[in-house]
Short mmCIF file of C-alpha atoms in Angstrom, two decimals:
data_model
loop_
_atom_site.label_atom_id
_atom_site.label_comp_id
_atom_site.label_asym_id
_atom_site.label_seq_id
_atom_site.Cartn_x
_atom_site.Cartn_y
_atom_site.Cartn_z
CA MET A 633 -139.54 62.59 -20.00
CA PRO A 634 -139.32 63.01 -16.22
CA GLN A 635 -139.81 66.36 -14.55
CA TYR A 636 -137.03 67.47 -12.26
CA TYR A 637 -137.16 69.20 -8.88
CA ASP A 638 -134.51 70.75 -6.66
CA LEU A 639 -135.77 70.56 -3.08
CA GLY A 640 -132.70 71.92 -1.36
CA VAL A 641 -131.99 75.51 -2.31
CA ARG A 642 -130.74 77.52 0.69
CA PHE A 643 -131.20 81.08 -0.58
CA TRP A 644 -133.75 83.26 -2.31
CA GLU A 645 -133.57 86.12 -4.80
CA ASP A 646 -135.85 87.64 -7.42
CA GLY A 647 -136.09 85.57 -10.59
CA LEU A 648 -134.74 82.44 -8.94
CA GLU A 649 -137.65 80.29 -10.14
CA LYS A 650 -137.07 81.47 -13.73
CA TYR A 651 -133.38 80.74 -13.44
CA ALA A 652 -134.16 77.24 -12.11
CA ASN A 653 -136.59 76.70 -15.01
CA SER A 654 -133.87 77.71 -17.47
CA LEU A 655 -131.61 75.07 -15.92
CA GLY A 656 -134.29 72.42 -16.49
CA PHE A 657 -136.16 72.21 -13.18
CA LYS A 658 -139.93 72.27 -13.06
CA SER A 659 -139.95 73.58 -9.52
CA ILE A 660 -137.63 74.28 -6.59
CA CYS A 661 -138.04 74.49 -2.84
CA SER A 662 -136.08 77.14 -1.01
CA PHE A 663 -135.30 76.78 2.69
CA SER A 664 -135.27 80.50 3.31
CA LYS A 665 -137.75 83.01 4.77
CA GLU A 666 -139.37 83.59 1.37
CA GLY A 667 -139.32 79.95 0.30
CA ASP A 668 -141.68 76.97 0.71
CA GLY A 669 -139.49 75.04 3.11
CA ILE A 670 -138.41 75.14 6.74
CA GLU A 671 -135.07 73.75 7.83
CA ILE A 672 -134.93 72.77 11.48
CA ARG A 673 -131.43 72.29 12.87
CA ALA A 674 -132.06 70.09 15.86
CA GLN A 675 -129.51 69.27 18.56
CA LYS A 676 -131.84 67.95 21.25
CA LEU A 677 -135.34 66.51 21.48
CA GLU A 678 -136.91 69.85 22.52
CA ASP A 679 -135.89 71.32 19.15
CA LEU A 680 -138.40 69.04 17.39
CA LYS A 681 -141.17 71.62 17.31
CA LEU A 682 -142.84 70.78 14.06
CA GLY A 683 -146.18 71.40 12.45
CA THR A 684 -146.21 74.25 9.94
CA PRO A 685 -148.84 73.18 7.42
CA GLY A 686 -148.17 73.77 3.75
CA LYS A 687 -144.42 73.89 4.14
CA ILE A 688 -141.80 71.24 3.46
CA ILE A 689 -140.00 70.41 6.68
CA LEU A 690 -136.35 69.35 6.56
CA LEU A 691 -134.84 68.12 9.78
CA SER A 692 -131.10 68.52 9.90
CA SER A 693 -129.12 66.95 12.72
CA GLN A 694 -125.79 65.32 13.49
CA ASN A 695 -127.47 63.04 16.02
CA PRO A 696 -128.84 59.77 14.53
CA GLU A 697 -131.03 59.05 17.60
CA LEU A 698 -132.80 62.37 17.13
CA LEU A 699 -133.32 61.69 13.42
CA LYS A 700 -134.80 58.28 14.26
CA LYS A 701 -137.34 59.95 16.57
CA ALA A 702 -138.08 62.56 13.90
CA CYS A 703 -138.86 59.80 11.39
CA ARG A 704 -142.01 58.97 13.36
CA ARG A 705 -143.12 62.61 13.30
CA ASP A 706 -144.37 64.99 10.65
CA VAL A 707 -141.06 65.56 8.85
CA ASP A 708 -140.69 65.49 5.07
CA MET A 709 -136.93 65.11 4.66
CA LEU A 710 -133.93 64.25 6.79
CA LEU A 711 -130.39 65.57 6.55
CA PHE A 712 -127.73 63.58 8.36
CA GLY A 713 -124.75 65.89 7.93
CA ARG A 714 -122.13 63.35 8.95
CA PHE A 715 -123.28 60.74 6.37
CA LEU A 716 -122.20 57.91 8.68
CA PRO A 717 -123.47 54.44 7.76
CA ASP A 718 -125.97 54.12 10.62
CA VAL A 719 -127.98 51.06 9.60
CA GLY A 720 -130.56 51.61 12.37
CA LEU A 721 -131.34 55.11 11.16
CA VAL A 722 -131.54 54.04 7.51
CA ARG A 723 -133.94 51.21 8.37
CA VAL A 724 -136.22 53.47 10.41
CA ALA A 725 -136.21 56.05 7.61
CA ALA A 726 -137.07 53.35 5.07
CA GLU A 727 -139.96 52.01 7.21
CA ASN A 728 -141.42 55.52 7.59
CA LYS A 729 -140.69 56.51 3.98
CA LYS A 730 -138.66 59.57 4.96
CA PRO A 731 -136.04 60.43 2.34
CA PHE A 732 -132.53 61.63 3.12
CA GLU A 733 -131.32 64.81 1.50
CA ILE A 734 -127.91 64.61 -0.20
CA PRO A 735 -126.83 68.22 -0.84
CA ILE A 736 -124.10 68.54 -3.47
CA SER A 737 -122.96 71.87 -1.99
CA VAL A 738 -121.13 70.00 0.78
CA LEU A 739 -118.80 68.69 -1.94
CA LEU A 740 -118.45 72.07 -3.63
CA GLU A 741 -117.38 73.71 -0.38
CA ARG A 742 -114.50 71.27 0.07
CA LYS A 743 -111.35 70.60 -1.90
CA GLY A 744 -108.76 67.86 -2.29
CA ALA A 745 -108.55 65.02 0.23
CA GLU A 746 -111.39 66.41 2.34
CA ARG A 747 -113.75 66.30 -0.66
CA ALA A 748 -112.54 62.82 -1.65
CA LEU A 749 -113.14 61.41 1.85
CA LEU A 750 -116.60 63.00 2.03
CA MET A 751 -117.45 61.52 -1.38
CA SER A 752 -116.41 58.12 -0.07
CA ARG A 753 -118.67 58.54 3.00
CA ILE A 754 -121.65 59.71 0.93
CA SER A 755 -121.09 56.87 -1.53
CA PHE A 756 -121.18 54.26 1.24
CA PHE A 757 -124.20 55.95 2.83
CA LEU A 758 -126.06 55.74 -0.50
CA LYS A 759 -125.08 52.08 -0.82
CA ILE A 760 -126.64 51.37 2.60
CA CYS A 761 -129.75 53.38 1.58
CA ASN A 762 -130.09 51.23 -1.52
CA LYS A 763 -129.63 48.03 0.47
CA TYR A 764 -132.42 48.89 2.94
CA ARG A 765 -134.52 50.63 0.28
CA ALA A 766 -134.45 54.02 1.95
CA ASP A 767 -135.22 56.97 -0.30
CA PHE A 768 -132.81 59.81 -0.94
CA ILE A 769 -132.97 63.08 -2.84
CA LEU A 770 -130.04 64.67 -4.61
CA THR A 771 -130.25 68.44 -4.21
CA SER A 772 -127.95 71.31 -5.02
CA GLY A 773 -128.02 72.74 -1.47
CA ALA A 774 -127.09 75.97 -3.21
CA THR A 775 -126.30 79.10 -1.20
CA ASN A 776 -125.82 81.17 -4.38
CA LYS A 777 -126.62 80.93 -8.11
CA PHE A 778 -123.25 79.43 -9.01
CA PHE A 779 -123.89 76.46 -6.70
CA MET A 780 -127.14 75.58 -8.49
CA LYS A 781 -126.69 72.59 -10.79
CA SER A 782 -128.76 71.46 -13.76
CA PRO A 783 -130.48 68.03 -13.69
CA PRO A 784 -127.89 66.36 -16.01
CA GLU A 785 -125.10 67.66 -13.76
CA LEU A 786 -126.83 66.27 -10.65
CA VAL A 787 -127.29 62.93 -12.43
CA ALA A 788 -123.59 62.86 -13.38
CA ILE A 789 -122.57 63.57 -9.78
CA GLY A 790 -125.00 60.86 -8.59
CA GLU A 791 -123.39 58.37 -10.93
CA VAL A 792 -119.94 59.33 -9.65
CA LEU A 793 -121.26 58.63 -6.14
CA GLY A 794 -122.09 55.07 -7.18
CA LEU A 795 -125.74 55.32 -8.22
CA SER A 796 -127.06 53.86 -11.43
CA HIS A 797 -128.43 56.30 -14.01
CA ASP A 798 -132.03 55.35 -13.15
CA GLN A 799 -131.49 55.75 -9.40
CA ALA A 800 -129.95 59.18 -9.92
CA VAL A 801 -132.84 60.29 -12.15
CA LYS A 802 -135.40 58.92 -9.67
CA SER A 803 -133.77 60.86 -6.82
CA ILE A 804 -134.35 64.20 -8.55
CA SER A 805 -137.71 63.47 -10.17
CA ILE A 806 -140.04 60.81 -8.73
CA ILE A 807 -139.12 61.07 -5.03
CA PRO A 808 -139.25 64.91 -4.86
CA GLU A 809 -142.55 64.85 -6.74
CA TYR A 810 -143.94 62.43 -4.14
CA ILE A 811 -142.87 64.81 -1.33
CA LEU A 812 -144.47 67.80 -3.02
CA GLU A 813 -147.75 65.89 -3.47
CA ARG A 814 -147.84 64.80 0.19
CA MET B 1377 -104.14 56.85 -40.16
CA VAL B 1378 -106.24 54.68 -37.86
CA VAL B 1379 -108.98 52.56 -39.40
CA PRO B 1380 -112.47 53.74 -38.38
CA THR B 1381 -113.20 50.63 -36.29
CA LEU B 1382 -110.15 51.29 -34.11
CA ARG B 1383 -110.84 54.99 -33.66
CA LYS B 1384 -111.91 55.94 -30.15
CA LYS B 1385 -115.42 57.34 -29.87
CA LYS B 1386 -115.67 60.88 -28.58
CA ARG B 1387 -118.20 63.33 -27.25
CA TYR B 1388 -118.27 67.09 -27.62
CA VAL B 1389 -119.40 69.09 -24.60
CA HIS B 1390 -120.70 72.63 -25.03
CA ILE B 1391 -119.60 74.52 -21.94
CA LYS B 1392 -120.10 78.04 -20.64
CA PHE B 1393 -118.23 79.81 -17.87
CA GLU B 1394 -120.49 81.72 -15.48
CA CYS B 1395 -118.31 84.15 -13.59
CA PRO B 1396 -118.04 87.93 -13.13
CA CYS B 1397 -114.50 88.03 -14.60
CA ASN B 1398 -113.33 87.94 -18.22
CA ILE B 1399 -111.60 84.77 -19.31
CA SER B 1400 -109.26 84.11 -22.25
CA GLU B 1401 -108.86 80.81 -24.12
CA ASN B 1402 -105.62 79.95 -22.32
CA GLU B 1403 -107.14 80.71 -18.92
CA ALA B 1404 -110.24 78.67 -19.78
CA GLN B 1405 -108.06 75.73 -20.80
CA ALA B 1406 -106.04 75.99 -17.58
CA GLU B 1407 -109.25 76.10 -15.49
CA LEU B 1408 -110.76 73.11 -17.32
CA TYR B 1409 -107.65 70.97 -17.21
CA GLY B 1410 -107.04 71.89 -13.57
CA ALA B 1411 -110.59 70.91 -12.60
CA LEU B 1412 -110.45 67.63 -14.54
CA LEU B 1413 -106.99 66.73 -13.27
CA SER B 1414 -107.85 67.39 -9.63
CA PHE B 1415 -111.10 65.41 -9.81
CA LEU B 1416 -110.15 62.51 -12.09
CA GLY B 1417 -106.45 62.22 -11.29
CA GLU B 1418 -103.76 61.57 -13.88
CA LEU B 1419 -105.12 58.14 -14.83
CA GLY B 1420 -108.69 59.37 -15.20
CA PHE B 1421 -107.48 62.41 -17.13
CA SER B 1422 -105.62 60.19 -19.60
CA ARG B 1423 -108.74 58.03 -20.05
CA ALA B 1424 -110.98 61.06 -20.53
CA ASN B 1425 -108.49 62.53 -23.03
CA PRO B 1426 -109.99 66.05 -22.89
CA LYS B 1427 -109.20 68.76 -25.40
CA LEU B 1428 -110.57 72.28 -25.66
CA VAL B 1429 -111.53 72.43 -29.32
CA GLU B 1430 -112.65 76.04 -29.45
CA PHE B 1431 -113.43 78.89 -27.10
CA ASN B 1432 -115.12 82.24 -27.50
CA SER B 1433 -113.97 84.66 -24.82
CA GLY B 1434 -116.80 87.08 -25.62
CA SER B 1435 -119.58 84.66 -24.72
CA LYS B 1436 -117.28 82.71 -22.36
CA SER B 1437 -118.42 79.49 -24.03
CA GLY B 1438 -116.55 76.74 -25.79
CA ILE B 1439 -116.45 73.12 -26.91
CA LEU B 1440 -114.57 70.44 -25.03
CA LYS B 1441 -113.82 67.09 -26.66
CA CYS B 1442 -113.50 63.97 -24.50
CA SER B 1443 -113.82 60.19 -24.59
CA ASN B 1444 -117.42 58.94 -24.71
CA THR B 1445 -116.86 56.31 -21.99
CA GLU B 1446 -115.76 58.97 -19.49
CA ILE B 1447 -118.41 61.57 -20.29
CA GLN B 1448 -120.26 61.23 -16.97
CA ASN B 1449 -117.03 61.66 -15.00
CA VAL B 1450 -116.11 64.72 -17.06
CA LYS B 1451 -119.57 66.20 -16.48
CA ALA B 1452 -119.28 65.59 -12.73
CA ALA B 1453 -115.78 67.11 -12.64
CA LEU B 1454 -116.99 70.27 -14.39
CA ALA B 1455 -120.12 70.46 -12.22
CA LEU B 1456 -117.98 70.46 -9.06
CA VAL B 1457 -116.14 73.63 -10.05
CA SER B 1458 -117.11 76.40 -7.62
CA ARG B 1459 -114.41 79.01 -8.28
CA VAL B 1460 -113.10 80.45 -11.55
CA LYS B 1461 -109.91 82.55 -11.47
CA GLY B 1462 -110.21 82.77 -7.70
CA GLU B 1463 -113.72 84.24 -7.77
CA ASN B 1464 -117.13 82.64 -7.28
CA GLY B 1465 -118.22 81.03 -10.53
CA CYS B 1466 -119.09 77.79 -12.24
CA ILE B 1467 -118.91 75.91 -15.52
CA ARG B 1468 -122.31 75.11 -17.04
CA ILE B 1469 -122.77 72.17 -19.38
CA LEU B 1470 -125.17 73.33 -22.08
CA LYS B 1471 -125.27 70.33 -24.38
CA VAL B 1472 -123.45 67.09 -25.18
CA SER B 1473 -123.25 65.63 -28.66
CA GLY B 1474 -121.24 63.20 -30.74
CA ILE B 1475 -121.12 65.64 -33.66
CA ILE B 1476 -119.52 69.06 -33.29
CA SER B 1477 -121.85 70.66 -35.87
CA LYS B 1478 -124.88 69.91 -33.63
CA LEU B 1479 -123.42 72.14 -30.92
CA LYS B 1480 -122.93 75.03 -33.32
CA GLU B 1481 -126.57 75.12 -34.39
#
């Protein structure tokens, strides 16, 4: 029985860990002031001021060149918000074993055609990740309790995005565990 | 009467609405069908063949029946609900089973 982790919570409140445990997660990582993670939203190279020991560093950028440079630095996860199929970026991430975060909240915040087109982009991005063996992590990206999803729900969404059952399970269990151990 | 070998296999999904508002059976059915229809489309909805078997408005939980081949799509459709009756809320999937009595335990 794998143990599940949600490494992409974007808020913090009292009893959140207990709530996550009741959903089926062993542990979560919150990118908030009280949490164990730091989210760096980089727009230019000078923003890459890293190096906070003991914290999980997520680099979020719309610029693939910046993310490529970050791959060679001390970053734990990458978030490419546009989910464009940049083969160069995916290959560099795969070589440096830096996983991409896929937050489900981006789908929850959209409706109709916008959501459908984003699902199509994420689906193709995941296909490229699988082709070049880059890692990815499905996270809730939750900004409130209602956006938090249980592991079976994340697996179901992963399968809808074109992953196999095993790939979806791996992306919320083995890969996050590896990041936490690092 | 359809012979057992021709009967379509089904799954029962135990669901629970998490929202600050009260919700009746009719409203719950409308929310569920709306979410499934918008995510799966008419063709996917017909394949999933969902039906709200029972609903308890006190605990805001109920049992949804659907086709077993489409269970992952139904789960994804329900997981992507972010608003209930116009307010922040979600639909939690508590358990999935092939036998309705297992969900009532």
